[in-house]
Structure formats: structure tokens, C-alpha cells
Amino acid sequence: GFGSVSIADKENRNLLQKAFTLAPSRNEALLWQIRTFTEQNEYADAAGLISILQNDRNLPARLKNDLEEVTSYWFFAQNNYDSSSIHLAKALSNAETKEDKSRREYLLAQMYEMTGKFDDASKYYVRASKHTADPVMDIYARLSDAKMLRLNGNYTELDNSIASLLRMARKDRYEAYRDIIYYSTGQLSLQKPDTTNGIVYYNKSIAYNSNTSGYRDKSYLQLADIAFSQKRYKDARSFYDSLNITGKETDFNPKTVEERKEILSRLVPELLAVEREDSLQAIAGMPPGDRDVFIKKMLKKYRKENGLKEEDDFAGNTLITF
């Protein structure tokens, strides 16, 4: 079997040799050969080398983690995320920088999430957030961690995650990413569900939008869908009209949006007509004195909105035109 086969070079070097000479390169070349076979979809050849090296007594200890890394990549290339995550976890110490480590931790968390290991996913999202210097990765790691908490039914921690994102939004370091943060907070609020606060956060995301991130349309879509489900059809029509359907970074189906816009374009005018008629009927049914006061207030508001000078010589029988 493979246990009796050795293809690695021994590296029994003394301290002086380790200090002043380079290690043999053939062992690294074998690992690169595994990666090359994997890149070329020659999985059987890569598997053969992996099996031999896993049982090779001459493979130096310094390359054990490198073998775990290429083995993880071999499984990952074949969409076997469960096995890939096992080997990547053993290779985390291979990271050369803290940022590199955070990227590996984020990838590991994603694979745990895809295989339903939500507790492990949450643990590595938290680690990625702590180690990264990239504000965007920090935001998404926290958001993904909160999603894991929701899937686990831990709504107390979900509230803590929302509070954490809101604290981030107040820091200067994250000023350029406030549209992402508030949109993410809105998403978490809907998961509770807390539609009221979700609406607040989506509006804040729009207010802080840079017009380049795509989160403006994402927020408008959420507001439109919420308004439509709550039968606030005038608001829904306004929000759907605000969407940039031709934008590249969108999460909505243009056909569905167009269908709803068509429905609302016919429904909203009818609703406005009904509301106007109901309002006129209500005014007509008022006692004369109350009606005069009400119309006078409307006239004052109308003049103010249109920059007209106020006149106090209104009489109840004066003809008013709007």
C-alpha cells in the first residue's frame, strides 16, 4: 500500500544548516504538483500524491500544514465543503499575516454555514471580524454571524448584533460604509421580525448612500415590498418607481417589479379618487362653524406651502378654489 512508499526528501539538517541554507525545494514542488493537478481537474492524480504524502514518513513536519492546505483545496474544488473545512481548520496556522488569517477564517465559516454547522460558522465569523483590518469584511462577518444566531434561535444575541452594527455606524472609521451597515441592520430587524425598525434602517441606508454601492436599490426594494404587503399602495408605488431596474447590482426580478408597478399604476389613482371623495363628503357633513374653521386651516396651510401672503378676511361663504 501507500504506507511503504516514500517520495519526499529527508530534511535531517543540523541547526547550522537550518540557519544558513535553504531547505530542499523538492518537497514543496510535490505540494505544488498536487495544486496543479487540482487546477487542471486531474483529481485522481492529485489524490494519488495526497495519499502517498499523508503516509510518507519522510515528509518534514514543517510541511504538514501545507499538505492539509492543498488537501482542503482538493476537496473544495469538488464542492465537498464538509471535508474541505476539516483540512482548512488544520491549516490556519499557515497564514502569513493577520489579514490572510481572517480571509481563511471567513472562508472556513462560510463552509461550515453551507454544511449546517452553524455554531462552528459563528465562531469563525467572530474570529474573522476580530482579525481583519478590512471594514467591509468586518461588517459582513458580523452580519453573517448574526444570521447564524438567528438560525440557532438565539434572538437575544441577534439583538446584540444589531446594537453592535449600530455602534459601528457611529464610528468615523465606518463612515463610508454606513449605507451597508444600515441596510444590514434592516435585514437583521426583519429576521426578528421587527418591520418598524427595519423601515427606519432602510431609510437611513438610503440617506447615507454613496450612489455607487447598489444598496440604494436594495433598500428601496425592501421598503416597496414591505409597503405592498402592508397594503400601503401609494408608498409602494413611490418606492418601486425609485428603483433603478437597469442597475447591475440588484437582488430583484425586473419582471416582478414591472408587474407590480403596472398593478399599482391602475390601483393608486382609484384609491386617490376614493379618498378625495370621502374627504369631500366628510367636510360636507360638518356643522357650518366647524367646516369654516377646517377650511380656513387648509387655506392657511395651502398659502404657506405655496409662499403666498396670508389673508385674514376669510368668510364662511367665500368661494375657495384650490
Short mmCIF file of N, CA and C in Angstrom, two decimals, residues 167-237:
data_model
loop_
_atom_site.label_atom_id
_atom_site.label_comp_id
_atom_site.label_asym_id
_atom_site.label_seq_id
_atom_site.Cartn_x
_atom_site.Cartn_y
_atom_site.Cartn_z
N ARG A 167 -23.50 50.64 16.60
CA ARG A 167 -22.33 51.31 17.17
C ARG A 167 -21.27 51.54 16.10
N MET A 168 -21.12 50.59 15.20
CA MET A 168 -20.17 50.74 14.10
C MET A 168 -20.53 51.95 13.23
N ALA A 169 -21.83 52.13 13.01
CA ALA A 169 -22.30 53.21 12.13
C ALA A 169 -21.92 54.58 12.69
N ARG A 170 -21.74 54.67 14.01
CA ARG A 170 -21.42 55.96 14.62
C ARG A 170 -19.92 56.27 14.62
N LYS A 171 -19.11 55.30 14.22
CA LYS A 171 -17.66 55.49 14.23
C LYS A 171 -17.17 56.06 12.90
N ASP A 172 -16.21 56.99 12.99
CA ASP A 172 -15.69 57.64 11.78
C ASP A 172 -15.07 56.63 10.82
N ARG A 173 -14.49 55.57 11.37
CA ARG A 173 -13.81 54.57 10.53
C ARG A 173 -14.77 53.95 9.52
N TYR A 174 -16.04 53.85 9.88
CA TYR A 174 -17.03 53.19 9.03
C TYR A 174 -17.94 54.19 8.32
N GLU A 175 -17.54 55.45 8.29
CA GLU A 175 -18.40 56.49 7.70
C GLU A 175 -18.78 56.17 6.26
N ALA A 176 -17.82 55.68 5.49
CA ALA A 176 -18.06 55.41 4.07
C ALA A 176 -18.92 54.16 3.85
N TYR A 177 -19.18 53.42 4.93
CA TYR A 177 -19.89 52.15 4.78
C TYR A 177 -21.23 52.17 5.53
N ARG A 178 -21.71 53.35 5.87
CA ARG A 178 -22.94 53.42 6.64
C ARG A 178 -24.15 52.91 5.88
N ASP A 179 -24.16 53.06 4.55
CA ASP A 179 -25.29 52.53 3.79
C ASP A 179 -25.35 51.00 3.90
N ILE A 180 -24.17 50.35 3.87
CA ILE A 180 -24.12 48.90 4.02
C ILE A 180 -24.56 48.50 5.43
N ILE A 181 -24.05 49.23 6.42
CA ILE A 181 -24.35 48.89 7.82
C ILE A 181 -25.84 49.01 8.10
N TYR A 182 -26.45 50.12 7.69
CA TYR A 182 -27.87 50.31 7.99
C TYR A 182 -28.74 49.34 7.20
N TYR A 183 -28.35 49.04 5.97
CA TYR A 183 -29.10 48.03 5.21
C TYR A 183 -29.00 46.68 5.92
N SER A 184 -27.80 46.32 6.37
CA SER A 184 -27.61 45.06 7.08
C SER A 184 -28.43 45.02 8.36
N THR A 185 -28.48 46.15 9.07
CA THR A 185 -29.26 46.21 10.30
C THR A 185 -30.74 46.05 10.00
N GLY A 186 -31.18 46.62 8.88
CA GLY A 186 -32.56 46.44 8.45
C GLY A 186 -32.87 44.98 8.17
N GLN A 187 -31.95 44.29 7.52
CA GLN A 187 -32.14 42.88 7.22
C GLN A 187 -32.27 42.05 8.50
N LEU A 188 -31.42 42.35 9.47
CA LEU A 188 -31.49 41.63 10.74
C LEU A 188 -32.79 41.93 11.48
N SER A 189 -33.27 43.15 11.37
CA SER A 189 -34.52 43.52 12.03
C SER A 189 -35.69 42.73 11.45
N LEU A 190 -35.67 42.54 10.14
CA LEU A 190 -36.75 41.77 9.51
C LEU A 190 -36.71 40.30 9.93
N GLN A 191 -35.53 39.82 10.31
CA GLN A 191 -35.42 38.42 10.71
C GLN A 191 -36.07 38.17 12.07
N LYS A 192 -36.28 39.25 12.87
CA LYS A 192 -36.79 39.02 14.23
C LYS A 192 -38.22 38.50 14.30
N PRO A 193 -39.24 39.03 13.61
CA PRO A 193 -39.23 40.19 12.70
C PRO A 193 -39.60 41.48 13.42
N ASP A 194 -38.98 42.59 12.98
CA ASP A 194 -39.24 43.92 13.52
C ASP A 194 -39.31 44.87 12.32
N THR A 195 -40.49 44.91 11.69
CA THR A 195 -40.65 45.69 10.46
C THR A 195 -40.51 47.19 10.72
N THR A 196 -40.98 47.65 11.88
CA THR A 196 -40.94 49.08 12.18
C THR A 196 -39.51 49.61 12.16
N ASN A 197 -38.61 48.96 12.89
CA ASN A 197 -37.21 49.40 12.89
C ASN A 197 -36.54 49.11 11.55
N GLY A 198 -36.97 48.04 10.88
CA GLY A 198 -36.41 47.75 9.57
C GLY A 198 -36.63 48.90 8.61
N ILE A 199 -37.82 49.47 8.62
CA ILE A 199 -38.14 50.61 7.75
C ILE A 199 -37.23 51.79 8.09
N VAL A 200 -37.01 52.03 9.37
CA VAL A 200 -36.14 53.14 9.80
C VAL A 200 -34.73 52.95 9.26
N TYR A 201 -34.20 51.74 9.37
CA TYR A 201 -32.81 51.49 8.96
C TYR A 201 -32.66 51.53 7.43
N TYR A 202 -33.65 51.05 6.70
CA TYR A 202 -33.57 51.12 5.24
C TYR A 202 -33.57 52.58 4.77
N ASN A 203 -34.37 53.42 5.43
CA ASN A 203 -34.37 54.85 5.08
C ASN A 203 -33.03 55.50 5.39
N LYS A 204 -32.40 55.07 6.49
CA LYS A 204 -31.08 55.61 6.82
C LYS A 204 -30.04 55.14 5.81
N SER A 205 -30.17 53.91 5.36
CA SER A 205 -29.24 53.40 4.35
C SER A 205 -29.33 54.24 3.08
N ILE A 206 -30.55 54.59 2.69
CA ILE A 206 -30.74 55.44 1.51
C ILE A 206 -30.15 56.83 1.74
N ALA A 207 -30.34 57.36 2.95
CA ALA A 207 -29.84 58.71 3.26
C ALA A 207 -28.33 58.77 3.19
N TYR A 208 -27.65 57.68 3.57
CA TYR A 208 -26.18 57.66 3.58
C TYR A 208 -25.61 57.03 2.32
N ASN A 209 -26.44 56.75 1.32
CA ASN A 209 -25.98 56.03 0.15
C ASN A 209 -24.99 56.85 -0.67
N SER A 210 -23.98 56.15 -1.20
CA SER A 210 -22.94 56.81 -2.00
C SER A 210 -23.27 56.81 -3.48
N ASN A 211 -24.42 56.23 -3.85
CA ASN A 211 -24.86 56.14 -5.25
C ASN A 211 -24.01 55.19 -6.09
N THR A 212 -23.07 54.49 -5.47
CA THR A 212 -22.24 53.56 -6.22
C THR A 212 -22.28 52.14 -5.65
N SER A 213 -22.77 51.99 -4.44
CA SER A 213 -22.69 50.69 -3.77
C SER A 213 -23.81 49.73 -4.15
N GLY A 214 -24.92 50.24 -4.68
CA GLY A 214 -26.04 49.38 -5.01
C GLY A 214 -27.02 49.18 -3.88
N TYR A 215 -26.68 49.69 -2.69
CA TYR A 215 -27.56 49.49 -1.54
C TYR A 215 -28.76 50.42 -1.55
N ARG A 216 -28.72 51.45 -2.35
CA ARG A 216 -29.90 52.32 -2.52
C ARG A 216 -31.06 51.50 -3.06
N ASP A 217 -30.81 50.76 -4.15
CA ASP A 217 -31.88 49.96 -4.76
C ASP A 217 -32.30 48.82 -3.85
N LYS A 218 -31.34 48.21 -3.14
CA LYS A 218 -31.68 47.13 -2.22
C LYS A 218 -32.64 47.64 -1.14
N SER A 219 -32.37 48.83 -0.62
CA SER A 219 -33.22 49.39 0.43
C SER A 219 -34.59 49.79 -0.11
N TYR A 220 -34.61 50.41 -1.28
CA TYR A 220 -35.90 50.78 -1.88
C TYR A 220 -36.75 49.54 -2.15
N LEU A 221 -36.12 48.46 -2.58
CA LEU A 221 -36.87 47.24 -2.85
C LEU A 221 -37.50 46.70 -1.56
N GLN A 222 -36.74 46.71 -0.48
CA GLN A 222 -37.28 46.23 0.79
C GLN A 222 -38.44 47.11 1.25
N LEU A 223 -38.27 48.43 1.14
CA LEU A 223 -39.34 49.34 1.54
C LEU A 223 -40.58 49.15 0.67
N ALA A 224 -40.38 48.92 -0.62
CA ALA A 224 -41.50 48.71 -1.53
C ALA A 224 -42.25 47.43 -1.19
N ASP A 225 -41.50 46.36 -0.96
CA ASP A 225 -42.13 45.08 -0.64
C ASP A 225 -42.90 45.15 0.69
N ILE A 226 -42.31 45.84 1.68
CA ILE A 226 -42.99 45.98 2.97
C ILE A 226 -44.28 46.77 2.79
N ALA A 227 -44.21 47.90 2.08
CA ALA A 227 -45.39 48.73 1.86
C ALA A 227 -46.47 47.96 1.11
N PHE A 228 -46.06 47.19 0.10
CA PHE A 228 -47.03 46.41 -0.67
C PHE A 228 -47.73 45.38 0.21
N SER A 229 -46.93 44.69 1.07
CA SER A 229 -47.52 43.67 1.94
C SER A 229 -48.44 44.28 2.99
N GLN A 230 -48.16 45.54 3.36
CA GLN A 230 -49.00 46.23 4.35
C GLN A 230 -50.15 47.00 3.71
N LYS A 231 -50.31 46.85 2.38
CA LYS A 231 -51.37 47.50 1.62
C LYS A 231 -51.27 49.02 1.63
N ARG A 232 -50.03 49.53 1.82
CA ARG A 232 -49.78 50.97 1.67
C ARG A 232 -49.37 51.19 0.22
N TYR A 233 -50.36 51.16 -0.65
CA TYR A 233 -50.08 51.08 -2.08
C TYR A 233 -49.48 52.36 -2.65
N LYS A 234 -49.86 53.52 -2.11
CA LYS A 234 -49.26 54.77 -2.61
C LYS A 234 -47.75 54.79 -2.32
N ASP A 235 -47.39 54.39 -1.09
CA ASP A 235 -45.97 54.34 -0.74
C ASP A 235 -45.25 53.29 -1.58
N ALA A 236 -45.88 52.14 -1.77
CA ALA A 236 -45.27 51.07 -2.56
C ALA A 236 -44.97 51.55 -3.98
N ARG A 237 -45.93 52.26 -4.58
CA ARG A 237 -45.73 52.76 -5.94
C ARG A 237 -44.54 53.72 -5.99
#
